XYZ file of C-alpha atoms in Angstrom:
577
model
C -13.383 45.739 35.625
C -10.281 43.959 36.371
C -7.176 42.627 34.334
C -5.420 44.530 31.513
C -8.548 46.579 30.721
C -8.496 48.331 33.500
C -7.447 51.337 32.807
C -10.202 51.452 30.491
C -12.936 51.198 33.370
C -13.839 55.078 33.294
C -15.383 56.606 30.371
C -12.885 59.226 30.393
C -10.000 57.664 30.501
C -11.514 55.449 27.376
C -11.952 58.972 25.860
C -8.394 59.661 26.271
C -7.277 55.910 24.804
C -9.472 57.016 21.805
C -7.063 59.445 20.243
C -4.166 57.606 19.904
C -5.132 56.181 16.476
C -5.865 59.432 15.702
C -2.721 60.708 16.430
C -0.470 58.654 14.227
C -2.379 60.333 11.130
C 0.549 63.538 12.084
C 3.770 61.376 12.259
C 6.302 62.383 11.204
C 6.507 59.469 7.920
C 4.613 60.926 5.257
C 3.175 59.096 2.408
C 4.754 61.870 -0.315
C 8.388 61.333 0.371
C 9.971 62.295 -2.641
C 8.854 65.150 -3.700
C 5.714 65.832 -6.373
C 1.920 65.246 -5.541
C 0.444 62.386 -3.179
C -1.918 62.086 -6.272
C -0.980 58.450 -7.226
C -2.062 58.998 -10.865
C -3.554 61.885 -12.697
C -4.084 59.767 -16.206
C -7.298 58.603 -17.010
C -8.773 57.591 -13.749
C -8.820 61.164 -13.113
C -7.856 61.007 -8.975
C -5.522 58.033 -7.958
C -7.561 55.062 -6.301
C -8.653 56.123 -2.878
C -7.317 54.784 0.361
C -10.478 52.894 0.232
C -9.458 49.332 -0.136
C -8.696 49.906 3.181
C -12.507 48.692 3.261
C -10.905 45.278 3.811
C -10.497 46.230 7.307
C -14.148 46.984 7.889
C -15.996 43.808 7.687
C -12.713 41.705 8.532
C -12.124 43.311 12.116
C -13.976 40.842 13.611
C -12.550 37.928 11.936
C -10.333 36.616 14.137
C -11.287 36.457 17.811
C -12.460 33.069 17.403
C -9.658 31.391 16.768
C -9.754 28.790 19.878
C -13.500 28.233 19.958
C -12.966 24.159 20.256
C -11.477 24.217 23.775
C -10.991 20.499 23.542
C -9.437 18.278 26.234
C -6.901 20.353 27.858
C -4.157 18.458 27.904
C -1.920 17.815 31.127
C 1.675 17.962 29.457
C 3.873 21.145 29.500
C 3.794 20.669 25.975
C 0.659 21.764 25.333
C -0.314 24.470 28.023
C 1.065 26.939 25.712
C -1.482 26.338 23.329
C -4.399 25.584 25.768
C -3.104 29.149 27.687
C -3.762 30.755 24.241
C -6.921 29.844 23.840
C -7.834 30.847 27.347
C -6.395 34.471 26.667
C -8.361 34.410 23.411
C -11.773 33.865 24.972
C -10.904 35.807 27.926
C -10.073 38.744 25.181
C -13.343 37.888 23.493
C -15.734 37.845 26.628
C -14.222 41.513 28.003
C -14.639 42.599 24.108
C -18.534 41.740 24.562
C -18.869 42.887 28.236
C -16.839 46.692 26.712
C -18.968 47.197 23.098
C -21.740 44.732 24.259
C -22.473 45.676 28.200
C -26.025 46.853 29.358
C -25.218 49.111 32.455
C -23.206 51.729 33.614
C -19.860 52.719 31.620
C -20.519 49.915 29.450
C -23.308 51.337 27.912
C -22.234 54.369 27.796
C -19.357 53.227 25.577
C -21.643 51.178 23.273
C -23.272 54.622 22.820
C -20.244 56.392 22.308
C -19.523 53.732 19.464
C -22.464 53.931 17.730
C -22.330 57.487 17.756
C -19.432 57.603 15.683
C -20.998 55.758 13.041
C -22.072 57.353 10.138
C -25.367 56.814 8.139
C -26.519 57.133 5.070
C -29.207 55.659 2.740
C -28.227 51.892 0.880
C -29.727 53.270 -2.197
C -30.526 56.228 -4.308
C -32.018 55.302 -7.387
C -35.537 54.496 -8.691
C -35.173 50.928 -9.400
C -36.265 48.530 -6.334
C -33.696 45.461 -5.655
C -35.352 42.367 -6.353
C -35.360 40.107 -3.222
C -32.408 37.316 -2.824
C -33.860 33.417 -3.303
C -33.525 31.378 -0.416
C -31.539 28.103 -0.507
C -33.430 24.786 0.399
C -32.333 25.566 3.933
C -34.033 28.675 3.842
C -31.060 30.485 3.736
C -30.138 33.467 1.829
C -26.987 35.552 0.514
C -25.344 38.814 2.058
C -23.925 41.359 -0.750
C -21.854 43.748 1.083
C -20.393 46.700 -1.599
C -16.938 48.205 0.019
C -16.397 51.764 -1.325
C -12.875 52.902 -0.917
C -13.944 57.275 -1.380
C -10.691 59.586 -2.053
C -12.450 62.666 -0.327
C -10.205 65.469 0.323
C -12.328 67.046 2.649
C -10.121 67.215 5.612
C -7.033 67.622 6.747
C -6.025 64.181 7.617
C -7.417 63.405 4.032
C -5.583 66.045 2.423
C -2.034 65.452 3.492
C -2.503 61.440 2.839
C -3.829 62.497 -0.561
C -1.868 65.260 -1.744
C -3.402 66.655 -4.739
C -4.030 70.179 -3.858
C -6.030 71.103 -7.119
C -9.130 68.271 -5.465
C -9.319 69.783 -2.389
C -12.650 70.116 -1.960
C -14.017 68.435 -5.494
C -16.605 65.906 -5.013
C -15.449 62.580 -3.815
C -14.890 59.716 -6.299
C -15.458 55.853 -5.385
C -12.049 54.916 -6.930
C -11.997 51.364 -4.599
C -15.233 49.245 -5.455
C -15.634 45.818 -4.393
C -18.272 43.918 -3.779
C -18.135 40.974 -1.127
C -20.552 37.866 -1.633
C -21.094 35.639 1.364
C -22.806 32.672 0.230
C -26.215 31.590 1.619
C -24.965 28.776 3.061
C -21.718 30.440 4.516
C -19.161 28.348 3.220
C -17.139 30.618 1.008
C -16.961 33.880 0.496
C -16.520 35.806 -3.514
C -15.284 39.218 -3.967
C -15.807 41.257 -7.272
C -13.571 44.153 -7.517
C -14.746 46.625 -10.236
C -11.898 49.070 -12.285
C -12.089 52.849 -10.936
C -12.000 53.405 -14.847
C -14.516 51.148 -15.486
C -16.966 53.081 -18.365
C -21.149 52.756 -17.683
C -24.156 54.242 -17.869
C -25.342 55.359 -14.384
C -28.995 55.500 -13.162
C -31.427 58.279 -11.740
C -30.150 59.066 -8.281
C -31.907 61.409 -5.804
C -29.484 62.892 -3.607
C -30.828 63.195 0.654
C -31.525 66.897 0.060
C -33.345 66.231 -2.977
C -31.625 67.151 -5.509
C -31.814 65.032 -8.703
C -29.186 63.287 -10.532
C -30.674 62.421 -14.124
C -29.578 58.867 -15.821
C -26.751 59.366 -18.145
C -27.477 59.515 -22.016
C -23.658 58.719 -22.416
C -20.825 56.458 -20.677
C -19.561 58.094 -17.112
C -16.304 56.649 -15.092
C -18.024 54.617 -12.447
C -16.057 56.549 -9.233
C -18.394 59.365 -10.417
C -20.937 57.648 -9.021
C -20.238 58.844 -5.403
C -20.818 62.243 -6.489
C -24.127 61.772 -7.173
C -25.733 61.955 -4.167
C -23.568 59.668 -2.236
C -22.692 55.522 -1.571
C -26.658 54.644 -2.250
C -25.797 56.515 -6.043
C -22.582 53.675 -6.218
C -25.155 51.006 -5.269
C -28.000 51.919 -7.585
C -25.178 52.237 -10.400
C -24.034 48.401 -9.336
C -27.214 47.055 -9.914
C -27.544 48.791 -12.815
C -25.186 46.973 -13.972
C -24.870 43.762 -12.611
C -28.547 42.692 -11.291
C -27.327 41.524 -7.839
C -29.165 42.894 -4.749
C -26.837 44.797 -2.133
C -28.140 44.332 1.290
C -25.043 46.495 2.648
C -22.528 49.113 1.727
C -19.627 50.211 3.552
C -17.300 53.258 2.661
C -14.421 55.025 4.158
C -11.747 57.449 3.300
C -7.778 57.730 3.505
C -7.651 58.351 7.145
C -9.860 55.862 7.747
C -7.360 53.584 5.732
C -4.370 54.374 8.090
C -6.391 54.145 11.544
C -7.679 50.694 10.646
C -4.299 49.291 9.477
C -2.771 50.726 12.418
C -5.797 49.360 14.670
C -5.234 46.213 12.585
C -1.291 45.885 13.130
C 0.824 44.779 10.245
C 0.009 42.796 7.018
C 2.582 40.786 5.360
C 2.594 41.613 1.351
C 5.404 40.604 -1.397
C 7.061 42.172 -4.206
C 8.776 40.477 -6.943
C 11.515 43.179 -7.093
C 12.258 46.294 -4.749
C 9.637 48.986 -5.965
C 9.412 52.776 -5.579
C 6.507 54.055 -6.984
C 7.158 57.492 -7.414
C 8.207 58.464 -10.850
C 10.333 61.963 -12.376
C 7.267 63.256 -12.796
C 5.514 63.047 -9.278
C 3.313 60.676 -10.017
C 3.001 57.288 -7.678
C 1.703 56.822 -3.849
C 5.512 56.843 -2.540
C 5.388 53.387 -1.795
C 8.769 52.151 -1.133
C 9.791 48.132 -0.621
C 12.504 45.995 -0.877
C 12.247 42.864 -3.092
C 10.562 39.768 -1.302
C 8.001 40.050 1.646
C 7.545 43.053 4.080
C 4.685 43.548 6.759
C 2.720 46.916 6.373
C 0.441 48.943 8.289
C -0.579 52.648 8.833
C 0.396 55.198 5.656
C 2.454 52.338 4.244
C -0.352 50.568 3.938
C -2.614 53.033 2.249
C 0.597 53.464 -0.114
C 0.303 49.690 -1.121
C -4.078 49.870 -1.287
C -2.944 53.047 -3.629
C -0.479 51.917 -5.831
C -1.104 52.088 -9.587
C 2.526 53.323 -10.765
C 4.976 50.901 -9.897
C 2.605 47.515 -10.104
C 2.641 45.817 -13.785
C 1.232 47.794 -16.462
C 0.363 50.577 -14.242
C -2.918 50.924 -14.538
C -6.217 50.305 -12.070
C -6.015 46.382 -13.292
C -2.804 46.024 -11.156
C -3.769 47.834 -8.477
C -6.957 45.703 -7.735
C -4.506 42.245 -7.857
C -2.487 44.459 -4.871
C -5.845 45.125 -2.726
C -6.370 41.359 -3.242
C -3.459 40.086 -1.675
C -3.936 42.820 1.356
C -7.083 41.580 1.942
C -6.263 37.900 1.797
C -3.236 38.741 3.917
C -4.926 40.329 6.516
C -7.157 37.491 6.843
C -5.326 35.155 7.609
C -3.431 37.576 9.915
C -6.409 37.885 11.832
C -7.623 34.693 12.035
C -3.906 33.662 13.488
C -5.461 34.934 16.278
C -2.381 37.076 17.084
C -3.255 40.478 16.037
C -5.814 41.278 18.720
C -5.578 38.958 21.484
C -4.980 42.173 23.603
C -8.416 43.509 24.791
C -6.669 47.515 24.351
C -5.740 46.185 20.704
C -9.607 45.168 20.751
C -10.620 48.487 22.233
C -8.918 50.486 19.298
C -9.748 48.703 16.600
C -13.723 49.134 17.276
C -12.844 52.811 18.263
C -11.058 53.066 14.803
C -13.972 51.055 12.835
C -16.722 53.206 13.781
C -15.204 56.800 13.404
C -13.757 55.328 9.857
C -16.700 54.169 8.543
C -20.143 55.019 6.743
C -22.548 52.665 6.373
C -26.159 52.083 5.311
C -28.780 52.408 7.749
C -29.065 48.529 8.380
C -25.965 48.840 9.860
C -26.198 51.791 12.286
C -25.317 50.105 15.650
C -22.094 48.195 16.959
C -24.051 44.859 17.226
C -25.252 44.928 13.766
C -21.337 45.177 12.569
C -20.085 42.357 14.808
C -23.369 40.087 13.749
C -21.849 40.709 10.051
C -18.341 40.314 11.263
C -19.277 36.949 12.711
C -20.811 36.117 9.338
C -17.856 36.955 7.735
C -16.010 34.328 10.158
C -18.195 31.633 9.277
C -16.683 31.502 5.443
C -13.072 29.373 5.986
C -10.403 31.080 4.713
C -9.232 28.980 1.838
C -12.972 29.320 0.363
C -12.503 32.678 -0.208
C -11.968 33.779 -3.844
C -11.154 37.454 -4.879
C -11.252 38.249 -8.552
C -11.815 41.777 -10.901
C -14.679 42.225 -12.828
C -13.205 40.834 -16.590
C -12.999 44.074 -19.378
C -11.505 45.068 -22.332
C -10.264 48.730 -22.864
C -11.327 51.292 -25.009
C -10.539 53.158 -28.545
C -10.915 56.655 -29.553
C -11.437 59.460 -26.543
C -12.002 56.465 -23.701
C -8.395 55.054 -24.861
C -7.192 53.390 -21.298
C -10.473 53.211 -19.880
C -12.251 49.609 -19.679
C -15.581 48.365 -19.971
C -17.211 44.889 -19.149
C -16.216 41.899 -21.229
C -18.706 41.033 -22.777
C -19.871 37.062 -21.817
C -17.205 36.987 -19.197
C -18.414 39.868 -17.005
C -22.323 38.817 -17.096
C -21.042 35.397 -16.478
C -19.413 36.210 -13.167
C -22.082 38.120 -12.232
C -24.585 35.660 -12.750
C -22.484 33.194 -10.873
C -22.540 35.515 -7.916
C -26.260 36.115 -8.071
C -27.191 32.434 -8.315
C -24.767 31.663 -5.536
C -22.706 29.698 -7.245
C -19.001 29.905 -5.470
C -16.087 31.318 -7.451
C -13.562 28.513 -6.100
C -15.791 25.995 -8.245
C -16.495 23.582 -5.518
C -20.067 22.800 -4.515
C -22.682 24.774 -2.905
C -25.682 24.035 -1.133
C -27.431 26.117 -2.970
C -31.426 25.437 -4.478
C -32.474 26.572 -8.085
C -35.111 28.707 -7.692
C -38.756 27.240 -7.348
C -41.601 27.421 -9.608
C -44.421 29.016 -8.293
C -47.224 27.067 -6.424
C -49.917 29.553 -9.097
C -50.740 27.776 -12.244
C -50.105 29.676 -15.474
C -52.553 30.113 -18.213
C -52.787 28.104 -20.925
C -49.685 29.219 -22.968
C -52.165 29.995 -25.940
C -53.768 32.842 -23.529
C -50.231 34.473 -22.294
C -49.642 37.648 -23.837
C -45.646 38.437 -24.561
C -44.336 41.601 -25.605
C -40.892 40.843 -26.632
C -37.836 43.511 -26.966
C -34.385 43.734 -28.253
C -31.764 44.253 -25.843
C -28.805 43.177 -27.043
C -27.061 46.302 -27.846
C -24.090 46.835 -25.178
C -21.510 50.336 -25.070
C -19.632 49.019 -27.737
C -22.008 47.095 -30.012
C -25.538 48.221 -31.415
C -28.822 45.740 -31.311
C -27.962 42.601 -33.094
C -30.526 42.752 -35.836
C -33.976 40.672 -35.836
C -33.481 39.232 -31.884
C -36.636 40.032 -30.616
C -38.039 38.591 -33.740
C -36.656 35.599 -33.750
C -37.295 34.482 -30.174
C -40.977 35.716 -30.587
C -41.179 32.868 -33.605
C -39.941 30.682 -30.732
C -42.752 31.326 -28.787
C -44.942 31.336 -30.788
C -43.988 28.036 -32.147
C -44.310 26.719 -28.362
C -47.842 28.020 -28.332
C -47.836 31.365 -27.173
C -50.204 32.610 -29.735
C -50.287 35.644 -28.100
C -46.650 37.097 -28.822
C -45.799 40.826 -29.949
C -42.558 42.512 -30.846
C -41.653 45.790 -29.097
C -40.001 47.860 -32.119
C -39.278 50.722 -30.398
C -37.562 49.945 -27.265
C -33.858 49.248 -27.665
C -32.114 49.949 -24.311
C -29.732 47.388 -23.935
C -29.813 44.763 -20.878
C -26.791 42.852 -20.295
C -28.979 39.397 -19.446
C -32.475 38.634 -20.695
C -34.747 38.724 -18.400
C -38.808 37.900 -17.975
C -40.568 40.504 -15.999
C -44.359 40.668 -15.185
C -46.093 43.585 -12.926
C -48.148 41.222 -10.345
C -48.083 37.804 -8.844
C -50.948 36.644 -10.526
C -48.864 36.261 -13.454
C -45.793 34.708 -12.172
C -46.798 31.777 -12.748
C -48.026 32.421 -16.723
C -44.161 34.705 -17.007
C -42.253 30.901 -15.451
C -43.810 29.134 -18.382
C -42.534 31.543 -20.884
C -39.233 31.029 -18.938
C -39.354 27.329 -19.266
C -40.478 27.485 -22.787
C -37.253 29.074 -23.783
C -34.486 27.428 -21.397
C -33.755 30.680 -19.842
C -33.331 30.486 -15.841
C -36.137 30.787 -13.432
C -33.748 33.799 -11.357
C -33.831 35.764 -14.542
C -37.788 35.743 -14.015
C -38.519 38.981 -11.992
C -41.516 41.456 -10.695
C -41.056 44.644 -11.616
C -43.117 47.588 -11.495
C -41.751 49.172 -14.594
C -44.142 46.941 -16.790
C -47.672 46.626 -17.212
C -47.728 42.540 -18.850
C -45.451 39.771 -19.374
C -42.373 41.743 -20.765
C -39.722 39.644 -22.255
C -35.873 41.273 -22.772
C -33.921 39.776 -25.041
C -30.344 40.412 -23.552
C -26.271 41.001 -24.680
C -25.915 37.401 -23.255
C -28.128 36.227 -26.311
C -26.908 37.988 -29.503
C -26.954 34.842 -31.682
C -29.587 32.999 -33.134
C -30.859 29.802 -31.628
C -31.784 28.644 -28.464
C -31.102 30.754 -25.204
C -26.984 29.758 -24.418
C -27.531 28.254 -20.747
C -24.056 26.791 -19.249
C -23.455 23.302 -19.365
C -21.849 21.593 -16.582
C -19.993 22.653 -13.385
C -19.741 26.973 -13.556
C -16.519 28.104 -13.991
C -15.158 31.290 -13.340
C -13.659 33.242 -16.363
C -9.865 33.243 -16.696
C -10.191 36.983 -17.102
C -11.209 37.614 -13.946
C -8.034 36.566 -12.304
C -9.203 34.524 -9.212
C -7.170 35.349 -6.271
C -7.541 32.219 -3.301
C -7.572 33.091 -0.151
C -5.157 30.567 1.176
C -2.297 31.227 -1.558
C 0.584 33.047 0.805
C 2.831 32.932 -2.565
C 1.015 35.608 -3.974
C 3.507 38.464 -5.093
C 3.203 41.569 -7.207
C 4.957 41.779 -10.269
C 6.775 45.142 -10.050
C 6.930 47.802 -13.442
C 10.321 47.748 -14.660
C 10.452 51.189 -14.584
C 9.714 51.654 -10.990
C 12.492 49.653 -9.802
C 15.595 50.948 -7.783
């Protein structure tokens, strides 16, 4: 193979090109300058936020190649062959990038192979509860929900010096980075939730790979525990716990990953508002060290900025999520410059560095099933992209500094995301879910069991709910209505369930009998009739509160554009020099 890539034409001389990302993990710069632990907070997050936001590289990689893909008339003046010449290069790049991880024959394949090899597999979930199915928009088209775990695994070397932390060294992993990345079904933006590392919930069954059994919590756990539990599919499982949006993908990587993809990735510009050193008297801080104004990262500096609690407003997880934003935008629109990896080695390294960083489910076990989601990804224009953190409120007595989910806020931008409604506000082409084509009942004939679930972790079951909206029914005709009095678990959205399709149709007219939304009518297994829970997002009396109007996104979940280049971090006071 000819041009720049050919020193790349035998497989061992690839081998030998492999390392090099590997080998600026021991330079000589390291992240705990300064003295005191790499542990970038000990307080009640338990381990400091893993390198893991560095999950922004993973899906991104591929979201730039494309930047010329209009050739257009190529123009005849000297004025623009530069730009014509660019886009040449850029498809050149992009054609010997699909001939290298793509090829069908000889050393080609055999570096496909080697790719997928170092990809690493595990199961998308681990709990008991099956993901109900995504609905399709009048195109036919449905959403991708990918869930980027950031793990702070000191289980290696690498891991261990870019973590510090000596008394973790071997503890069970935590998910301290969670974010979960919504590409609509139409691909025209793109919505990422980012949930606190200190974020209180109840977590689900989850049956580890070798079987052992993790039993549902009777009391409020730190979500990063989830990853000990089995592994990513126990983070999933505890996300749709909690939110009710189906995950089709999860991807997770670790500190080292973090530096080999930013390196892979070259540098990202991010901004300060004031020169920061996060590294206080007492050790604690990533080490992160920047001058006022703007300053392009990569490598360790990088996973010191992904890392940073101490030293970013009121030091705590909140802050730190508002820093991964503005990576992640960054690096976007890095990429897409089409800049970064017009160099087919610069190509070669960064898939080398993808697949030995990452895990991934098992729907995503080969090369081509990463660069089909990458080119996904590149559908969704930059300045529809919309990062924001899941909204909370902290906590009293013994979970003092940890947060849970606002209440009304949080469901709210989760329903948003699983109807498909885009973050940014504008319009979607997005279709309401259909009624089925099987006739109900007559309502007189339906039998409803109906259930308080209105209590949440810091409120109890607001009294007489499920009473109440059975007298609804009942006053619509459904004759056949019950209160549940014993069943109290609360359920952050009401929802309609029924065990078998025959009665989809009868549990859609209890749905439109009561205003609530036909995508909070679901199949589950867990029920044996028409089942009706009467959720947080319904606490007062009257009808069910649907939203009136064009969806907004809540103010307290601090929507990030894509496009805004001003962003800057507002720098603690006290980590100034």
């Amino acid at each position: 193979m000819g041009g720049p890539v050919g020193r790349s034409s035998t497989p061992g001389e690839r081998t030998r090109s492999r390392v090099r990302g590997a080998d600026r993990l021991g330079r000589d710069e390291s992240p705990h300058e300064g003295g005191g632990p790499g542990d970038d907070g000990d307080g009640p997050g338990g381990r400091e936020a893993s390198g893991g936001r560095e999950s922004s590289g993973d899906g991104r990689r591929a979201a730039k190649d494309g930047r010329g893909h209009k050739a257009g008339a190529r123009g005849r003046s000297n004025r623009r062959a530069p730009k014509s010449a660019k886009r040449r290069v850029l498809r050149w790049s992009a054609c010997v990038l699909a001939v290298l991880i793509l090829g069908t024959g000889g050393a080609g394949y055999l570096y496909y192979e080697h790719l997928n090899g170092n990809i690493k597999k595990e199961d998308l979930t681990l709990g008991d509860k099956q993901m109900a199915d995504h609905k399709a928009n009048s195109a036919g088209q449905t959403p991708l929900n990918i869930l980027l775990i950031g793990s702070d695994a000191r289980d290696s070397k690498a891991n261990q010096k870019l973590g510090g932390a000596k008394e973790t060294f071997g503890a069970p992993p935590l998910a301290d980075v969670q974010m979960l990345l919504h590409i609509s079904a139409d691909r025209s933006n793109l919505s990422v939730i980012s949930m606190p590392r200190d974020t209180m919930l109840k977590m689900p069954k989850c049956t580890a790979p070798d079987g052992e059994v993790f039993a549902a919590s009777t009391v409020d756990v730190q979500t990063n525990a989830s990853l000990g539990r089995g592994g990513p599919g126990c983070t999933v499982a505890t996300w749709y716990e909690l939110t009710g949006i189906r995950i089709d993908h999860f991807m997770m990587i670790d500190f080292a990953g973090v530096v080999s993809m930013a390196d892979a990735i070259g540098g990202v510009p991010v901004c300060v508002d004031a020169n920061i050193n996060s590294r206080g008297r007492d050790g604690k801080g990533s080490g992160l060290k920047l001058e006022k104004g703007t300053t392009s990262v990569k490598g360790e500096q990088a996973l010191q900025w992904l890392r940073t609690r101490y030293g970013f407003e009121d030091n705590t997880d909140l802050g730190r999520a508002k820093a991964q934003h503005q990576y992640m935008n960054s690096m976007v629109r890095e990429l897409r410059k089409g800049t970064k990896l017009s160099d087919p080695a610069k190509l070669m390294n960064l898939a080398e560095a993808a697949t030995e960083a990452l895990t991934v489910d098992k729907g995503l076990d080969t090369v081509k099933k990463l660069y089909d989601l990458a080119e996904e990804f590149k559908k969704v224009p930059t300045k529809r992209i919309t990062m924001s953190t899941m909204p909370n409120v902290y906590g009293t007595g013994t979970n003092n500094g940890r947060v849970y989910p606002k209440a009304g806020d949080a469901e709210q931008l989760f329903r948003m995301v699983r109807d498909d409604i885009p973050l940014d506000g504008k319009a979607s082409k997005r279709k309401k879910p259909e009624a089925t084509k099987d006739p109900s009942a007559p309502v007189g004939e339906i039998a409803v069991a109906v259930r308080n679930g209105t209590a949440t972790d810091a409120l109890g079951p607001a009294s007489g709910r499920a009473s109440d909206v059975a007298d609804q029914l009942k006053d619509a005709g459904f004759a056949k209505t019950t209160v549940d009095p014993g069943d109290v678990t609360g359920a952050a959205r009401t929802a309609i369930l029924y065990p078998s399709a025959d009665l989809e149709g009868d549990a859609q007219a209890v749905a439109k009998a009561l205003g609530v939304p036909l995508s909070q009518v679901k199949k589950s297994t867990d029920v044996s009739g028409i089942s009706l829970a009467v959720g947080a997002d319904w606490r007062e009396d009257g009808t069910y509160p649907v939203s009136k109007g064009k969806e907004k996104t809540p103010e307290s979940a601090g929507a990030l554009n894509g496009d805004d280049e001003k962003a800057c971090m507002k720098v603690n006071p006290n980590y100034t020099w």
